[in-house]
Amino acid sequence: MYKFAVFGNPVQHSLSPTIHNLFARQCDLSVQYDAIECTLSAFAITVRDFFLCGGHGANVTLPFKEHAFALANTVSSAARLAGAANTLCRSDDRTLFAENTDGLGLIRDLTTTQGLNLTHCRILLLGAGGAARGVLGPLMQATTHPVTLVNRTLAKAEDVAAHFSRVGKVITRSYAELADDHYDVIINATSASLSSTLPALPDTLSCRNALVYDMMYSKKPTIFMQWAKNQGASVVCDGLGMLLEQAAESFYLWTQHRPEVLAVRRQLLHPSRPL
Ligand code: ATR
């Protein structure tokens, strides 16, 4: 039996156990997937104990992604660029390996589920925290245009842009400077939706013909998604697809089985239907 877990604080709301149990059923694998809450000071020892007691793989969510990165013996290039990890596994030599599947998950959802060709898209990314850093590199690699990064604290966006200059050019903006801009894709990676607040987006920022994406998932459309609809966005998405795709990447890394994400999405949204 595979033993997996998600570490976070808080973590009881996490959909990861449900998602991974559905993946396991679909792939006909025996899996135990727990949600483990701990304090920051206990994080390292709790993760080590989990792997010492036979854990095969772990997901890591807020606020531990940077700590998971620091804890690992080896890290992927995506995790190094983000400075954060959402996936841990044990290597053959029993050391810890850290991966970040958030960026790939977002790109997969945009390109596979939404059918978007990102190559010539002008992308605006909101936020300069861990969530934004996790997806910025893959977004920059997906489009030929420089990605625009906007943040309430502009200096933080400038720091992130400097860090990612090894990948390419990032344009930084304050919210007020977006007034006359137009983008093909607008992605909210701020934590504003968590507190049902809207970043200070100017009313004149048009979303016409744009795909607008809130990386947060909630049962009801977030305030940001409602704003996008009012601004004329052609497609408005929440973060469920990204959540599923990043989970599928983790599951693949741990088991070498690739789940069918769309079937699991249907099952999550309509639990009474067969998988
Ligand atoms: P996470 O790991 O989820 O990214 P974080 O590192 O605390 O969390 O970053 C939160 C991000 O959301 C930051 O970019 C923050 O902006 P500041 O750097 O200016 O603090 C952004 N954020 C949070 N609340 C916001 C709000 N109401 N409007 C705009 N941006 C907000």
XYZ file of C-alpha atoms and ligand atoms in Angstrom:
306
model
C 0.000 0.000 0.000
C 1.194 3.528 -0.822
C 1.324 5.962 2.095
C 0.873 9.638 1.189
C -0.050 12.777 3.137
C -0.567 16.506 2.797
C 1.115 18.780 5.358
C -0.347 22.217 6.061
C -1.777 24.507 8.703
C -4.725 24.639 8.503
C -5.171 21.510 6.409
C -8.547 20.010 7.343
C -10.254 21.931 4.486
C -7.854 20.413 1.920
C -9.371 18.588 -1.057
C -6.112 16.677 -1.623
C -7.122 13.499 0.290
C -10.362 13.262 -1.737
C -8.563 13.915 -5.029
C -5.785 11.404 -4.401
C -8.235 8.738 -3.210
C -10.149 9.191 -6.477
C -6.866 8.924 -8.433
C -6.062 5.721 -6.526
C -9.470 4.209 -7.295
C -9.160 5.138 -10.946
C -5.658 3.612 -11.218
C -6.628 0.600 -9.091
C -3.945 1.290 -6.486
C -4.117 0.867 -2.750
C -3.415 4.255 -1.144
C -3.654 5.758 2.326
C -3.638 9.579 2.121
C -3.732 11.582 5.382
C -4.014 15.298 6.140
C -1.379 16.217 8.737
C -1.508 19.533 10.560
C 1.518 20.691 12.547
C 3.202 23.844 13.750
C 6.034 25.468 11.850
C 8.572 24.417 14.486
C 7.406 20.780 14.260
C 7.248 20.660 10.450
C 10.724 19.219 9.757
C 10.522 16.479 12.398
C 6.923 15.574 11.448
C 7.883 15.183 7.782
C 11.009 13.156 8.666
C 8.945 10.855 10.924
C 6.381 10.371 8.166
C 9.034 9.190 5.715
C 10.882 7.124 8.370
C 7.588 5.338 9.109
C 7.183 4.267 5.489
C 5.688 7.368 3.832
C 6.140 7.307 0.045
C 5.210 10.855 -0.875
C 3.909 14.111 0.584
C 2.146 17.206 -0.626
C 2.890 20.443 1.146
C 0.561 23.421 1.311
C 0.464 26.766 3.109
C 2.441 27.863 5.024
C 5.155 25.206 4.547
C 6.121 25.297 0.850
C 9.355 27.263 1.401
C 10.227 25.037 4.370
C 9.682 21.891 2.313
C 12.100 23.266 -0.269
C 14.693 23.996 2.432
C 14.272 20.547 3.999
C 14.990 18.552 0.835
C 18.384 17.094 -0.049
C 17.799 17.501 -3.772
C 15.356 19.755 -5.622
C 13.984 20.015 -9.158
C 14.688 23.046 -11.336
C 11.046 24.198 -10.959
C 11.289 24.050 -7.166
C 14.634 25.868 -7.204
C 13.238 28.674 -9.361
C 10.158 29.053 -7.147
C 12.168 28.655 -3.925
C 9.270 26.497 -2.780
C 8.022 22.914 -3.085
C 4.541 21.384 -2.982
C 5.682 17.770 -3.424
C 8.203 15.622 -1.560
C 9.287 12.075 -2.181
C 11.963 9.701 -1.022
C 14.743 9.004 -3.502
C 16.246 5.527 -3.912
C 19.071 6.467 -1.514
C 16.373 7.431 1.070
C 17.098 11.167 0.812
C 14.292 13.706 0.258
C 13.560 15.115 -3.189
C 11.441 18.270 -3.629
C 9.371 19.177 -6.683
C 7.005 22.037 -7.438
C 4.098 20.933 -9.644
C 1.981 24.110 -9.216
C 3.234 25.833 -12.373
C 2.882 22.748 -14.517
C -0.597 22.202 -13.049
C -1.695 25.704 -14.019
C -0.233 25.427 -17.539
C -1.897 22.018 -18.045
C -5.272 23.382 -16.957
C -4.968 26.434 -19.224
C -3.814 24.487 -22.266
C -5.582 21.128 -21.913
C -8.882 21.941 -20.176
C -9.300 25.510 -21.445
C -7.707 24.730 -24.836
C -5.580 27.884 -24.753
C -2.461 28.291 -26.884
C -0.310 30.433 -24.613
C 2.455 31.069 -27.134
C 1.371 34.578 -28.131
C -0.596 35.470 -25.010
C 0.039 38.645 -23.034
C -0.173 37.476 -19.446
C -0.813 39.548 -16.324
C 0.012 37.846 -13.009
C -1.341 39.366 -9.779
C 0.698 38.891 -6.602
C 4.340 38.400 -5.694
C 4.125 35.860 -2.863
C 4.799 32.135 -2.848
C 1.804 31.300 -5.052
C 2.930 33.730 -7.769
C 6.551 32.533 -7.603
C 5.357 28.950 -8.027
C 3.751 29.645 -11.408
C 5.788 32.533 -12.837
C 8.619 30.453 -14.365
C 6.377 28.054 -16.329
C 4.215 31.010 -17.493
C 7.313 32.842 -18.760
C 8.399 29.714 -20.612
C 4.938 29.266 -22.156
C 4.664 32.668 -23.875
C 6.919 34.652 -26.188
C 5.831 37.931 -24.521
C 7.288 39.136 -21.231
C 4.890 38.389 -18.345
C 3.599 41.449 -16.450
C 3.687 41.164 -12.663
C 1.579 43.490 -10.517
C 1.704 43.672 -6.741
C 0.316 45.902 -3.996
C 3.875 46.226 -2.647
C 5.735 47.089 -5.820
C 9.200 46.492 -4.329
C 8.279 42.835 -3.807
C 7.302 42.468 -7.472
C 10.631 44.040 -8.444
C 12.529 41.546 -6.263
C 10.661 38.663 -7.891
C 11.347 40.068 -11.381
C 15.061 40.321 -10.549
C 15.102 36.726 -9.282
C 13.417 35.466 -12.469
C 15.632 37.514 -14.811
C 17.632 34.311 -15.404
C 14.537 32.959 -17.216
C 13.581 36.158 -19.040
C 12.123 39.630 -18.760
C 9.312 40.357 -16.293
C 7.520 43.724 -16.510
C 6.498 45.077 -13.098
C 3.511 47.351 -12.535
C 1.551 48.969 -9.742
C -2.224 48.429 -9.884
C -2.811 52.052 -10.911
C -0.479 51.620 -13.897
C -2.751 48.918 -15.378
C -5.485 51.440 -16.227
C -5.078 51.391 -20.014
C -3.610 47.916 -20.442
C -5.113 44.884 -22.127
C -4.129 41.266 -21.532
C -5.164 37.919 -23.020
C -4.792 36.072 -19.717
C -5.125 37.528 -16.198
C -4.224 35.268 -13.264
C -4.913 36.069 -9.622
C -2.160 34.576 -7.447
C -2.766 36.946 -4.527
C -4.286 35.722 -1.288
C -6.975 38.456 -1.538
C -9.788 36.013 -2.435
C -9.147 34.160 0.833
C -10.478 37.204 2.677
C -13.078 37.988 -0.026
C -11.277 41.151 -1.032
C -10.483 42.417 -4.481
C -7.038 43.719 -5.448
C -7.149 47.424 -6.390
C -7.700 46.766 -10.100
C -8.637 49.889 -12.080
C -12.163 49.941 -13.530
C -10.713 50.812 -16.919
C -8.749 47.542 -17.145
C -10.701 45.701 -19.802
C -11.030 41.923 -19.732
C -12.682 41.753 -23.168
C -11.747 38.496 -24.946
C -9.546 37.588 -22.005
C -9.369 34.415 -19.966
C -9.376 35.362 -16.280
C -8.234 32.800 -13.720
C -8.436 32.832 -9.939
C -5.945 30.330 -8.528
C -8.166 29.992 -5.489
C -10.879 27.360 -5.498
C -14.180 27.894 -3.728
C -17.683 26.493 -4.199
C -19.063 29.925 -5.121
C -17.423 32.254 -7.700
C -14.891 34.452 -5.886
C -15.216 38.228 -5.799
C -12.369 38.356 -8.341
C -14.263 36.045 -10.701
C -17.362 38.244 -10.377
C -15.249 41.322 -11.149
C -13.851 39.611 -14.267
C -17.321 38.757 -15.517
C -18.421 42.374 -15.062
C -15.334 43.548 -16.959
C -16.340 41.437 -19.975
C -13.995 38.434 -19.661
C -14.804 35.732 -22.210
C -13.760 32.874 -19.892
C -13.584 32.955 -16.083
C -12.068 30.021 -14.158
C -11.421 29.079 -10.570
C -8.410 27.096 -9.366
C -9.998 23.637 -9.245
C -8.410 22.559 -12.527
C -4.970 23.652 -11.354
C -5.481 21.871 -8.031
C -6.327 18.654 -9.868
C -3.491 18.938 -12.385
C -0.796 19.672 -9.787
C -2.117 16.721 -7.757
C -1.967 14.471 -10.824
C 1.680 15.455 -11.378
C 2.511 14.587 -7.755
C 0.649 11.280 -8.066
C 2.584 10.468 -11.232
C 5.899 11.292 -9.576
C 5.094 8.943 -6.694
C 3.440 6.037 -8.542
C 4.312 6.408 -12.268
C 0.551 6.233 -12.910
C -1.051 9.216 -14.657
C -4.694 9.702 -13.617
C -7.399 10.951 -15.964
C -8.026 14.363 -14.459
C -11.257 15.190 -16.288
C -13.009 12.066 -14.992
C -11.935 12.918 -11.440
C -13.115 16.517 -11.902
C -16.555 15.267 -12.992
C -16.655 12.959 -9.980
C -15.775 15.812 -7.596
C -18.455 18.052 -9.033
C -21.087 15.274 -9.315
C -20.210 12.687 -6.639
C -23.256 10.495 -7.355
C -22.045 9.657 -10.881
C -19.785 6.617 -11.455
C -16.048 7.376 -11.823
P 0.999 33.068 -0.907
O 2.028 32.067 -0.470
O -0.416 32.567 -0.927
O 1.379 33.724 -2.182
P 1.984 35.339 0.521
O 3.388 34.921 0.243
O 1.621 35.874 1.875
O 0.961 34.160 0.259
O 1.589 36.442 -0.597
C 0.318 36.997 -0.649
C 0.233 37.861 -1.907
O -1.102 38.341 -2.028
C 1.141 39.076 -1.880
O 1.549 39.378 -3.186
C 0.198 40.148 -1.335
O 0.562 41.472 -1.690
P 1.679 42.259 -0.815
O 3.000 41.678 -1.203
O 1.539 43.683 -1.204
O 1.322 41.993 0.624
C -1.060 39.789 -2.067
N -2.279 40.284 -1.428
C -2.871 39.866 -0.296
N -4.004 40.556 -0.057
C -4.138 41.440 -1.076
C -5.101 42.438 -1.417
N -6.161 42.677 -0.650
N -4.913 43.146 -2.553
C -3.842 42.921 -3.336
N -2.890 41.998 -3.061
C -3.034 41.272 -1.954
